[in-house]
Coordinates of C-alpha atoms in Angstrom, one line a residue:
Chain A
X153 CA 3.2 19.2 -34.4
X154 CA 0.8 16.8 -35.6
X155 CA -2.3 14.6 -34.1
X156 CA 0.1 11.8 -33.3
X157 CA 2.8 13.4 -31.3
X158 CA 1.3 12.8 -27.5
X159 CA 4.4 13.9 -25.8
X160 CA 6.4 16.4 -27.4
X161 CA 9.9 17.3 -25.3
X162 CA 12.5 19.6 -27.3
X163 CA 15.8 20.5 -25.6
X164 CA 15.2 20.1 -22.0
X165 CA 17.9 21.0 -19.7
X166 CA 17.7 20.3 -15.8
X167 CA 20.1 20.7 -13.1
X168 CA 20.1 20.0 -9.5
X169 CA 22.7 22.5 -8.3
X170 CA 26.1 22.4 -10.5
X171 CA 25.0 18.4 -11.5
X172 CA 23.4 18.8 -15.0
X173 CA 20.9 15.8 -14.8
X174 CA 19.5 16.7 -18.1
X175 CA 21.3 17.7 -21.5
X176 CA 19.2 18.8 -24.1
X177 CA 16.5 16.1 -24.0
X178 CA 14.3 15.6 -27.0
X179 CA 11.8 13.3 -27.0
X180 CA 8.6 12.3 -28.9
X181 CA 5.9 9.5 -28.0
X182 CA 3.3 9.0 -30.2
X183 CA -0.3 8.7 -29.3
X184 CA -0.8 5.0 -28.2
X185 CA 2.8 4.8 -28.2
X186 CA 4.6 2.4 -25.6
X187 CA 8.1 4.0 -24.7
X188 CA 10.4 2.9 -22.7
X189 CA 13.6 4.6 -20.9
X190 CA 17.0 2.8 -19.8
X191 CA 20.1 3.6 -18.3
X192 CA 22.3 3.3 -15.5
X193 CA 21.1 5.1 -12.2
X194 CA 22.1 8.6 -12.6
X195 CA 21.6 8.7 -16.2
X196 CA 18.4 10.9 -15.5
X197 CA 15.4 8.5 -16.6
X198 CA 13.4 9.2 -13.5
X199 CA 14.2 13.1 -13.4
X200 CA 12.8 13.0 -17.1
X201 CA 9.9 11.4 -16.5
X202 CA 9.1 13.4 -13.5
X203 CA 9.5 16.3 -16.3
X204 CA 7.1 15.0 -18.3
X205 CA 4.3 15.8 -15.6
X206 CA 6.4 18.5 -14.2
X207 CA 6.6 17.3 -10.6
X208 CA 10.2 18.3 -11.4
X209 CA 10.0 21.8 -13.1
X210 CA 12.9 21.8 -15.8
X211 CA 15.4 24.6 -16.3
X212 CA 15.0 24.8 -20.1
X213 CA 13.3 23.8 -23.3
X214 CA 9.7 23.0 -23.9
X215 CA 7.0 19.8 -22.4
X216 CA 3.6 19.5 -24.6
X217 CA 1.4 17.1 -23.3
X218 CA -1.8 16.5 -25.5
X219 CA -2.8 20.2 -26.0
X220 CA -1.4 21.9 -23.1
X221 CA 2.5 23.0 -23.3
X222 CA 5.1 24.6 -21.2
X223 CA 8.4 26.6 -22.0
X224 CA 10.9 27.3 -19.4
X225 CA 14.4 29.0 -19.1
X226 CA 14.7 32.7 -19.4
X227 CA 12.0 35.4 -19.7
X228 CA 9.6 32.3 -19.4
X229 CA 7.1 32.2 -16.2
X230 CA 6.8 29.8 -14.2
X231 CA 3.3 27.7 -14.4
X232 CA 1.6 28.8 -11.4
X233 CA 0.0 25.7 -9.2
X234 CA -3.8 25.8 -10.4
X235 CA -2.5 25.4 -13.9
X236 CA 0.4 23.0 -12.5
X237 CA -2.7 20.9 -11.0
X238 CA -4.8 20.8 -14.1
X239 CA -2.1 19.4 -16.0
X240 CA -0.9 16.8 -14.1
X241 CA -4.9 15.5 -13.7
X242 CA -4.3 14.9 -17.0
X243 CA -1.3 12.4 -16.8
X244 CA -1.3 9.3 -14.1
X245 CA 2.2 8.5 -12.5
X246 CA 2.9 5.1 -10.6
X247 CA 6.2 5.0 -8.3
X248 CA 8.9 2.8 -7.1
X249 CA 7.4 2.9 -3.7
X250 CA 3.7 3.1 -4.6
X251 CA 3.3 6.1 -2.8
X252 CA -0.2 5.0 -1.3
X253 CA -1.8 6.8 1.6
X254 CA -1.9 4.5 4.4
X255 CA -4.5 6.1 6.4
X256 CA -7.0 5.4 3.7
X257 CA -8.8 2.2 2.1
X258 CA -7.6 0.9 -1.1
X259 CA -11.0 1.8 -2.2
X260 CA -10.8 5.2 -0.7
X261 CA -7.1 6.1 -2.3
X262 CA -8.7 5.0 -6.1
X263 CA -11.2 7.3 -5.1
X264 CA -9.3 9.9 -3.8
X265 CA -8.3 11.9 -7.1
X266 CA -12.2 11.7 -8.8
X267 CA -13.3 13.1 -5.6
X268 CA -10.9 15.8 -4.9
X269 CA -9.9 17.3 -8.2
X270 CA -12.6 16.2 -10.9
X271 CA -15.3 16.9 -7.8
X272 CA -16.9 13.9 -8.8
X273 CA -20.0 12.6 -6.6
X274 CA -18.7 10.4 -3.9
X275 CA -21.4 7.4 -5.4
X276 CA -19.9 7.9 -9.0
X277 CA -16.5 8.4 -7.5
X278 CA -17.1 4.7 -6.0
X279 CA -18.5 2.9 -9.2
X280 CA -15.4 4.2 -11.0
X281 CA -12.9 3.2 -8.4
X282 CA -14.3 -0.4 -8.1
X283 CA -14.1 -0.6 -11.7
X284 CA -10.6 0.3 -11.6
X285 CA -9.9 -2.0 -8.7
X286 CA -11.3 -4.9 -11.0
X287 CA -9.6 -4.6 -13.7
X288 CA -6.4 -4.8 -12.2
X289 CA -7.5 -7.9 -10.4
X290 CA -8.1 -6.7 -6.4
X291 CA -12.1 -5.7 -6.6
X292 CA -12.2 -8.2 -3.1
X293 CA -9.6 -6.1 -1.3
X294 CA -11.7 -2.6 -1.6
X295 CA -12.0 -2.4 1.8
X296 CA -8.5 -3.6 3.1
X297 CA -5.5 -0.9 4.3
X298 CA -2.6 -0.7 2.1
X299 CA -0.5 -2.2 5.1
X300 CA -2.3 -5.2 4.7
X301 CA -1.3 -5.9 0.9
X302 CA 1.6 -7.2 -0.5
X303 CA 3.9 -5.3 -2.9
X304 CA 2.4 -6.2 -6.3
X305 CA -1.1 -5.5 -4.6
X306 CA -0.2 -2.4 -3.6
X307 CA 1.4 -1.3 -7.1
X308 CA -1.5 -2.6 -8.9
X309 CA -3.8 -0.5 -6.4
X310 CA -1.7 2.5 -7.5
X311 CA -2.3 1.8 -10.6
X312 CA -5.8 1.9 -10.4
X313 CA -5.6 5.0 -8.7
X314 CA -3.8 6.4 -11.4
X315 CA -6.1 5.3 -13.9
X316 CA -9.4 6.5 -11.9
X317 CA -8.4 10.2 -13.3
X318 CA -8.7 8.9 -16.6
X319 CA -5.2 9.5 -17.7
X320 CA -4.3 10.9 -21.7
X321 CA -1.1 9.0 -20.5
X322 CA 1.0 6.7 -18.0
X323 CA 4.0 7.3 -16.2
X324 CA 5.8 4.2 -14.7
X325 CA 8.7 5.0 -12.3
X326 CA 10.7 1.8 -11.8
X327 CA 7.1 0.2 -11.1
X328 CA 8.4 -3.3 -10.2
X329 CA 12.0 -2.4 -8.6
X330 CA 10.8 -2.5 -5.1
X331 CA 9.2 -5.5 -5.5
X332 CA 9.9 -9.0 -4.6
X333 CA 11.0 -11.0 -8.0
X334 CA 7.6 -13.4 -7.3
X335 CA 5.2 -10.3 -7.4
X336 CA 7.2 -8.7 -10.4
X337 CA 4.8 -10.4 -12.8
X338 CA 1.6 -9.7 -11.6
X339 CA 2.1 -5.9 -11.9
X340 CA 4.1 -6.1 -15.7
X341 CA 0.8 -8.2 -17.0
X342 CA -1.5 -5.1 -15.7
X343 CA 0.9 -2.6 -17.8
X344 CA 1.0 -5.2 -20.9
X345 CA -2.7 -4.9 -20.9
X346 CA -2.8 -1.3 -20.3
X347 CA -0.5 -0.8 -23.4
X348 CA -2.4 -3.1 -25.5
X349 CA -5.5 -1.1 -24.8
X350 CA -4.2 1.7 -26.1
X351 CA -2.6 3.7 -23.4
X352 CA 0.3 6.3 -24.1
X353 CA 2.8 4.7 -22.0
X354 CA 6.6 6.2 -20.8
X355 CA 8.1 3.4 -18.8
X356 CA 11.5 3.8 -17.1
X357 CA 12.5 0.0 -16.3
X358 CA 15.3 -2.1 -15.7
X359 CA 13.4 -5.0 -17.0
X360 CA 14.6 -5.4 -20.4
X361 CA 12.4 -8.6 -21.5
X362 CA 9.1 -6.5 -20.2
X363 CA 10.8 -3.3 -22.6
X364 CA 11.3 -5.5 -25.5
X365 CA 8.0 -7.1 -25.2
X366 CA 6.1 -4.6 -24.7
X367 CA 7.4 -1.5 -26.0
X368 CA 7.6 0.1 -29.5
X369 CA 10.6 2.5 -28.8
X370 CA 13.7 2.2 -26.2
X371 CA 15.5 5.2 -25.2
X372 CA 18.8 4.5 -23.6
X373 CA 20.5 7.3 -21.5
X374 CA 23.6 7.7 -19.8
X375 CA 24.4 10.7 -17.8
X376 CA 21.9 13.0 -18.9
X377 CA 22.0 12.4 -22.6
X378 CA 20.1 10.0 -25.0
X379 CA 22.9 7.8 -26.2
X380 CA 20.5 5.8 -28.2
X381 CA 16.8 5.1 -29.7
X382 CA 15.3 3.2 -32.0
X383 CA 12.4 0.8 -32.2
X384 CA 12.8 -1.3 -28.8
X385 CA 13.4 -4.6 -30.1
X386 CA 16.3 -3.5 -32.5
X387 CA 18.1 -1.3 -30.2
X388 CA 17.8 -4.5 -27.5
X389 CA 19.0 -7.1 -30.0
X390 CA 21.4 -5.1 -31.9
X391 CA 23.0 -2.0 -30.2
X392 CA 24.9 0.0 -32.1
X393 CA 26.3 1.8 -29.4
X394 CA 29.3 0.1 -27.4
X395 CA 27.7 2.5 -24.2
X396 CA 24.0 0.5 -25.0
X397 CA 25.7 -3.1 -25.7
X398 CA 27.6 -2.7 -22.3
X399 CA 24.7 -1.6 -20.4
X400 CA 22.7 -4.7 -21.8
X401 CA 25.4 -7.2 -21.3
X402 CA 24.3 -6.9 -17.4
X403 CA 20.9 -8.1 -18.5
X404 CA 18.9 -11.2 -19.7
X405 CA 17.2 -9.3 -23.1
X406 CA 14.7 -12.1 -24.1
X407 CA 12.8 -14.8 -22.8
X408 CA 9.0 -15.5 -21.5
X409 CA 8.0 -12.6 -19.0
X410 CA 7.9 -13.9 -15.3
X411 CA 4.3 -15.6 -14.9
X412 CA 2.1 -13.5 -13.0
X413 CA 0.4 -15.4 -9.9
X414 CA -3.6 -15.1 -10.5
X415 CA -4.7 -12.0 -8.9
X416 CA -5.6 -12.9 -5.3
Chain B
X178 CA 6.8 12.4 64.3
X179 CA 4.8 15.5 61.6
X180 CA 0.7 14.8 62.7
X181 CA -1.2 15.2 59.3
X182 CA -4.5 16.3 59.5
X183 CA -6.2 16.8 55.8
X184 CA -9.9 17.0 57.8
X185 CA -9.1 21.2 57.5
X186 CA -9.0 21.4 54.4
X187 CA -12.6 20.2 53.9
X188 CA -13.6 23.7 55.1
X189 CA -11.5 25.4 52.3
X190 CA -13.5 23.4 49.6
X191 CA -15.2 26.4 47.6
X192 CA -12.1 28.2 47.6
X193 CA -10.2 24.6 46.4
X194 CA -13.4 24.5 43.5
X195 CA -13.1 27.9 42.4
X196 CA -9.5 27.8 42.0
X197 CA -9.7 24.8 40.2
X198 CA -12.6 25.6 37.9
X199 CA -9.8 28.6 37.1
X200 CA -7.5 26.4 36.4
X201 CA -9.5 24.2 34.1
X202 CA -11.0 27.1 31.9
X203 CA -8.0 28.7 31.9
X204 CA -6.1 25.3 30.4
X205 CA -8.9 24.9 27.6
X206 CA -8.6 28.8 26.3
X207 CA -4.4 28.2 26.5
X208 CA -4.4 25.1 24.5
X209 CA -7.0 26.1 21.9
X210 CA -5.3 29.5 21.3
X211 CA -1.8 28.0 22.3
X212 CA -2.7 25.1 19.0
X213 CA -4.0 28.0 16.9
X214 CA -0.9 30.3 17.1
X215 CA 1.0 26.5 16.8
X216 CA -0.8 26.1 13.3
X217 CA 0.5 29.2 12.1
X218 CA 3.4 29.1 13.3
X219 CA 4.2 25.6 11.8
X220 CA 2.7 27.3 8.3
X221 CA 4.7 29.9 8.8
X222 CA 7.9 28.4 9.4
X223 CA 7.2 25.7 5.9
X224 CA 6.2 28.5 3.7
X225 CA 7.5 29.4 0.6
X226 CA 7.8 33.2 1.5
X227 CA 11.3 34.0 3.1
X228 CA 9.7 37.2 5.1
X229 CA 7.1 34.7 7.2
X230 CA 9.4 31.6 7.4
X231 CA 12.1 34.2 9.1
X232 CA 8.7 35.9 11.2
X233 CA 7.9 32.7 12.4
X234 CA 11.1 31.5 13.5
X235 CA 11.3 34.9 15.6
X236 CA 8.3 34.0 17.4
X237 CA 9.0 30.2 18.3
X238 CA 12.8 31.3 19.5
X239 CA 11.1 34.3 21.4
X240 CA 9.1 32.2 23.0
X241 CA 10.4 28.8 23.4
X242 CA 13.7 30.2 24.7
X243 CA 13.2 32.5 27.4
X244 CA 11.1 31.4 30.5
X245 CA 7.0 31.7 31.0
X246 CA 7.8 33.3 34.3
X247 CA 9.8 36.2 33.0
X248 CA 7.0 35.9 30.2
X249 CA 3.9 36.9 32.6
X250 CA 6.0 39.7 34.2
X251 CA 6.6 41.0 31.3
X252 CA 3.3 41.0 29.3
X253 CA 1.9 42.4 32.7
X254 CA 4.2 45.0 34.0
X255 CA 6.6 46.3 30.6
X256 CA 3.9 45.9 28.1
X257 CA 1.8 49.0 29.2
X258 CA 5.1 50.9 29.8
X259 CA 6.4 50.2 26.6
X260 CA 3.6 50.0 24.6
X261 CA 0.5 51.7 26.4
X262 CA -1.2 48.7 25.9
X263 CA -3.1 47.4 29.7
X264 CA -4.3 44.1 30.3
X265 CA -5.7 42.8 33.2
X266 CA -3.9 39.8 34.8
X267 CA -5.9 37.1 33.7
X268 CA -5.8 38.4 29.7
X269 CA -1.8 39.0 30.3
X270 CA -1.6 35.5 31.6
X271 CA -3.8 33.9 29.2
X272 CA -2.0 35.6 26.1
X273 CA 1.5 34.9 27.4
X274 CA 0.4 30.9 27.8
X275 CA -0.9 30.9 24.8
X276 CA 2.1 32.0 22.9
X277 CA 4.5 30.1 25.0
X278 CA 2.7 26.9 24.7
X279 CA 2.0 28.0 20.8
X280 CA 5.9 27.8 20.2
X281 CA 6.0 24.5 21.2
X282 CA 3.3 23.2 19.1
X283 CA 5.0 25.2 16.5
X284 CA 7.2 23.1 16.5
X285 CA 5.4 19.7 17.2
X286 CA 3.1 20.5 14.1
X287 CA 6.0 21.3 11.4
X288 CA 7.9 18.2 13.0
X289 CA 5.1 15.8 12.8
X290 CA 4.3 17.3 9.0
X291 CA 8.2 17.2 8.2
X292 CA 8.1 13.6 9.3
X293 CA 5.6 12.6 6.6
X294 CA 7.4 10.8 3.3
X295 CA 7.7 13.1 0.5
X296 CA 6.4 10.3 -1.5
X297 CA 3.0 11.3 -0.2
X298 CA 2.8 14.4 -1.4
X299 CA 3.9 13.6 -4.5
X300 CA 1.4 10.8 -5.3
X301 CA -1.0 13.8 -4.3
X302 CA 0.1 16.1 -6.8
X303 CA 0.7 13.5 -9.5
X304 CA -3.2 13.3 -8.9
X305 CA -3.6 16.7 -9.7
X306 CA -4.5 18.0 -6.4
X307 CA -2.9 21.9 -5.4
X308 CA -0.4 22.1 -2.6
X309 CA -3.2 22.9 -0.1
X310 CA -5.8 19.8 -1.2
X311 CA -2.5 17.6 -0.4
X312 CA -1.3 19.1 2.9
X313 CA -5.5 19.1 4.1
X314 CA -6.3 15.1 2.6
X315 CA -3.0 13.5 2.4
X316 CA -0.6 15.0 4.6
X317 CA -2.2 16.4 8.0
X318 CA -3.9 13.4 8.5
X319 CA -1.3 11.0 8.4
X320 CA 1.1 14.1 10.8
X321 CA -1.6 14.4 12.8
X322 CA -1.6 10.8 14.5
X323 CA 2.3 11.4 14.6
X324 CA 1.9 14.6 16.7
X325 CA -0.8 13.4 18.9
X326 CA 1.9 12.1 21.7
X327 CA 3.8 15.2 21.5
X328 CA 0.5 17.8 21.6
X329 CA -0.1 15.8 24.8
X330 CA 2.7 16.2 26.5
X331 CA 3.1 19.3 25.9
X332 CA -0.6 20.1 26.7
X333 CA 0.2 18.5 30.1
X334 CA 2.8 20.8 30.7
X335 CA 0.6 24.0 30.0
X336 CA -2.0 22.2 32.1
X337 CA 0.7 22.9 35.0
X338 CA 2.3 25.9 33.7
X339 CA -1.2 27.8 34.2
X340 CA 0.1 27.5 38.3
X341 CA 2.6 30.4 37.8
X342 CA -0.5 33.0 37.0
X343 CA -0.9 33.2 40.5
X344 CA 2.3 35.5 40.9
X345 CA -0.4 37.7 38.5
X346 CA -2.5 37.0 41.3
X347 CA -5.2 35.1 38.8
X348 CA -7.2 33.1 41.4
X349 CA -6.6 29.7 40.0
X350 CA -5.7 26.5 42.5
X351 CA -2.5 27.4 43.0
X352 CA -3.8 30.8 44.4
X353 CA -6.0 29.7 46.3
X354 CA -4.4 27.4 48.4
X355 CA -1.6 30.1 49.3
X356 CA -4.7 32.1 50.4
X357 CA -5.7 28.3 52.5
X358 CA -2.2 27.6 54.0
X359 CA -2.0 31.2 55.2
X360 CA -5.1 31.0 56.7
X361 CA -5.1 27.8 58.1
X362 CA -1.5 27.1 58.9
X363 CA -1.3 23.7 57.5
X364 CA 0.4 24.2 54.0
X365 CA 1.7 20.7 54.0
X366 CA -1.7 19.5 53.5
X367 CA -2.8 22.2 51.5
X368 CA 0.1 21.8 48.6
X369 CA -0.5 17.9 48.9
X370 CA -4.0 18.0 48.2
X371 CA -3.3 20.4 45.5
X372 CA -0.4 18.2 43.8
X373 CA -3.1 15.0 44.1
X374 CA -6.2 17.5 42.0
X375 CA -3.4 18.1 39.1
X376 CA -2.3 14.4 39.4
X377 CA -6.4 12.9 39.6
X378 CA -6.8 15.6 36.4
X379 CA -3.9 14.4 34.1
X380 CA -3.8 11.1 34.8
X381 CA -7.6 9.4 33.7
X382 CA -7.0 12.0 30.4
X383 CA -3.5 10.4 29.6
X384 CA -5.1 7.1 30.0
X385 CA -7.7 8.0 27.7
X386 CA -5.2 9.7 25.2
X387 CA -3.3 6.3 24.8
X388 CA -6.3 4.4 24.4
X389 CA -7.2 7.2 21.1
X390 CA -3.8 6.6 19.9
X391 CA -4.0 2.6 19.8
X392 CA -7.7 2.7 18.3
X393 CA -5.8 5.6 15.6
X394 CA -2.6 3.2 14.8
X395 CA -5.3 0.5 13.8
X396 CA -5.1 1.9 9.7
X397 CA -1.2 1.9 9.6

């Protein structure tokens, strides 16, 4: 469609045996856009978002990234890995669980992606990974384990892996809902500044103050459907579906966002 | 009152060497080829393909469920009925160890890759990396520190398995001291002395095995 559509997604469909996770998704994020997905667990957030980079390959409909597109359902082939690899260079994903490698440095996991798939020289590689580590706050732990971090460490370390491929776009997978309330902070201010910089952001969060904040459009979704979207601030303060308002009731929707502790 | 008397055996010492030296080469070539056909079996039995997944379970279940004994006969004695294919006893022997011991790391190496979080390999393919730039620089690494134990122990075990090639009559230890108890009458001493050379082998490399795994656990 046009220059501004980042993410394009038109009628996805995805099931995980006879469960139907996903039902006729569409969904647009524009470039620079800040999007966030809610929903009770179940309501397929995550398995949307995991579509979006296909690390789960959907059943039906269409994903455009950028330039690059994919159709699936019948008659269409499958993307074979190269081409699956390629694309997802292009997109940087942080998860619940940080998904580090443990049996590297934090410097050496940044690096990890430069070096293997853009073949970057290790001393380039380096620069570029230290720069990521500084910017989200840990240059002084480049040479410490994962183990040896604590959880908002960690996720802003994966972060800065993510980042180190020089991403068209973000993907945060419940990025702070492993994390201890204290550390939630920390890793929400690296993603504020990330959005304000520009960066084409989906966010699937259960922090509703962080989504109004810092989002320009909310998705809510309840079993496998989009129930309702709009610009995030209206749909947060004034849902017009009763599915949305009871969803939010659970939640406090305003308010400062938790202080983040000064990077140490 | 039994009057032991080990001061025989010191004239039986080339024989004792020889066998061991058997014993010792022959270990190395079973575990390297054993850990090779382990590797593909493991690869084998994770693949994508139905036809090698099913090949390689034959294999391990062939193997890891019948005995080595019955193994060696067989490679030596029915394979050049049944086949025309004739081996001498020490490749018979070394081929059947090798796949015995193989199923075993078979399963050691898909266990130990199994074990690894699928979180891992996803944060390798988010990345962009192919299925086999994840398994070599995220996933084997990590599985590899897991399986080191096991490998061992199992190693160990073909370490004393290689004593049943002297029913193929392979010279190794084993085979020589039968031909050293029959000669000198004293097979007391003989099989003691033999059980303390497998014992003084294993032991300093378990010691220095554990000492590898501690300095590998450091990372985690």
């Amino acid at each position: 469609m046009s220059d501004t559509t980042k993410i394009e997604i038109r009628s996805l469909r995805k099931s995980f045996g006879s469960n139907e996770v996903l039902k006729n998704i569409n969904l647009d994020v524009a470039k620079g856009g800040v999007v966030a997905l809610i929903g009770p667990s179940g309501s397929g957030k995550s398995t949307l978002l995991r579509c979006i980079n296909l690390l789960v390959v959907p059943d039906g409909g269409s994903v455009r990234v950028g330039d690059t597109s994919f159709a699936f359902g019948e008659g269409a082939k499958l993307p074979d890995v190269k081409t699956l690899a390629r694309f997802r260079a292009t997109t940087g994903m942080v998860f619940q669980h940080f998904n580090l490698f443990p049996h590297m440095t934090t410097l050496q996991n940044v690096m990890e992606g430069p070096v293997t798939v853009r073949r970057m020289a290790k001393a380039d590689a380096e620069k570029l990974a230290r720069a990521q580590l500084a910017k989200v706050g840990l240059a002084e732990k480049a040479d410490q384990y994962p183990a040896t971090l604590s959880g908002g460490q960690k996720q802003r370390v994966a972060i800065a892996r993510a980042l180190a491929m020089e991403p068209d776009v973000m993907l945060f997978d419940e990025a702070t809902s492993a994390l201890d309330p204290e550390l939630v902070g920390e890793v929400l201010n690296v993603m504020q500044r990330l959005a304000s910089e520009g960066m084409t952001m989906v966010i699937v969060t259960h922090e509703i103050a962080f989504a109004r904040e810092v989002a320009d459009r909310l998705i809510f979704m309840r079993d496998g459907v989009v129930v309702e979207e709009g610009p995030a601030r209206q749909v947060i303060d004034n849902p017009r579906e009763a599915a949305t308002r009871a969803f939010l009731s659970h939640f406090h929707r305003t308010g400062a966002l938790p202080p983040a502790t000064p990077a140490s | 009152m039994y009057q032991w008397d080990f001061g025989i055996l010191w004239s039986y010492r080339w024989l004792f060497l020889n066998g061991l030296g058997v014993t010792v080469g022959f270990t190395v070539v079973i575990v390297v080829c054993g850990l090779l056909f382990g590797l593909l079996g493991a690869f084998g039995s994770l693949s994508r393909f139905r036809a090698l997944r099913l090949t390689a379970l034959a294999f391990i279940e062939a193997f890891r469920c019948t005995p080595i004994l019955v193994q060696l006969i067989w490679f030596y004695y029915a394979l050049p009925i049944l086949a025309g294919v004739e081996m001498t006893p020490i490749t018979a022997s070394a081929l059947a160890l090798s796949l015995y011991g193989g199923s075993f790391y078979s399963e050691i190496i898909r266990g130990g890759i199994v074990s690894i979080d699928s979180g891992q390999s996803e944060a390798g393919a988010a990345l962009g990396m192919t299925p086999i730039q994840t398994m070599r620089r995220i996933v084997l690494p990590q599985a590899i520190k897991r399986m080191i134990p096991a490998l061992m122990n199992q190693s160990i075990i073909q370490f004393k398995n290689t004593s049943l090639v002297s029913v193929l009559a392979v010279p190794d230890l084993v085979y020589q001291s039968q031909v050293a108890a029959h000669d000198s009458y004293r097979p007391l001493e003989t099989y003691t002395a033999v059980a303390v050379a497998y014992a003084a082998i294993l032991i300093p490399l378990t010691i220095i095995v554990r000492r590898g795994e501690k300095r590998l656990a450091v990372s985690e």
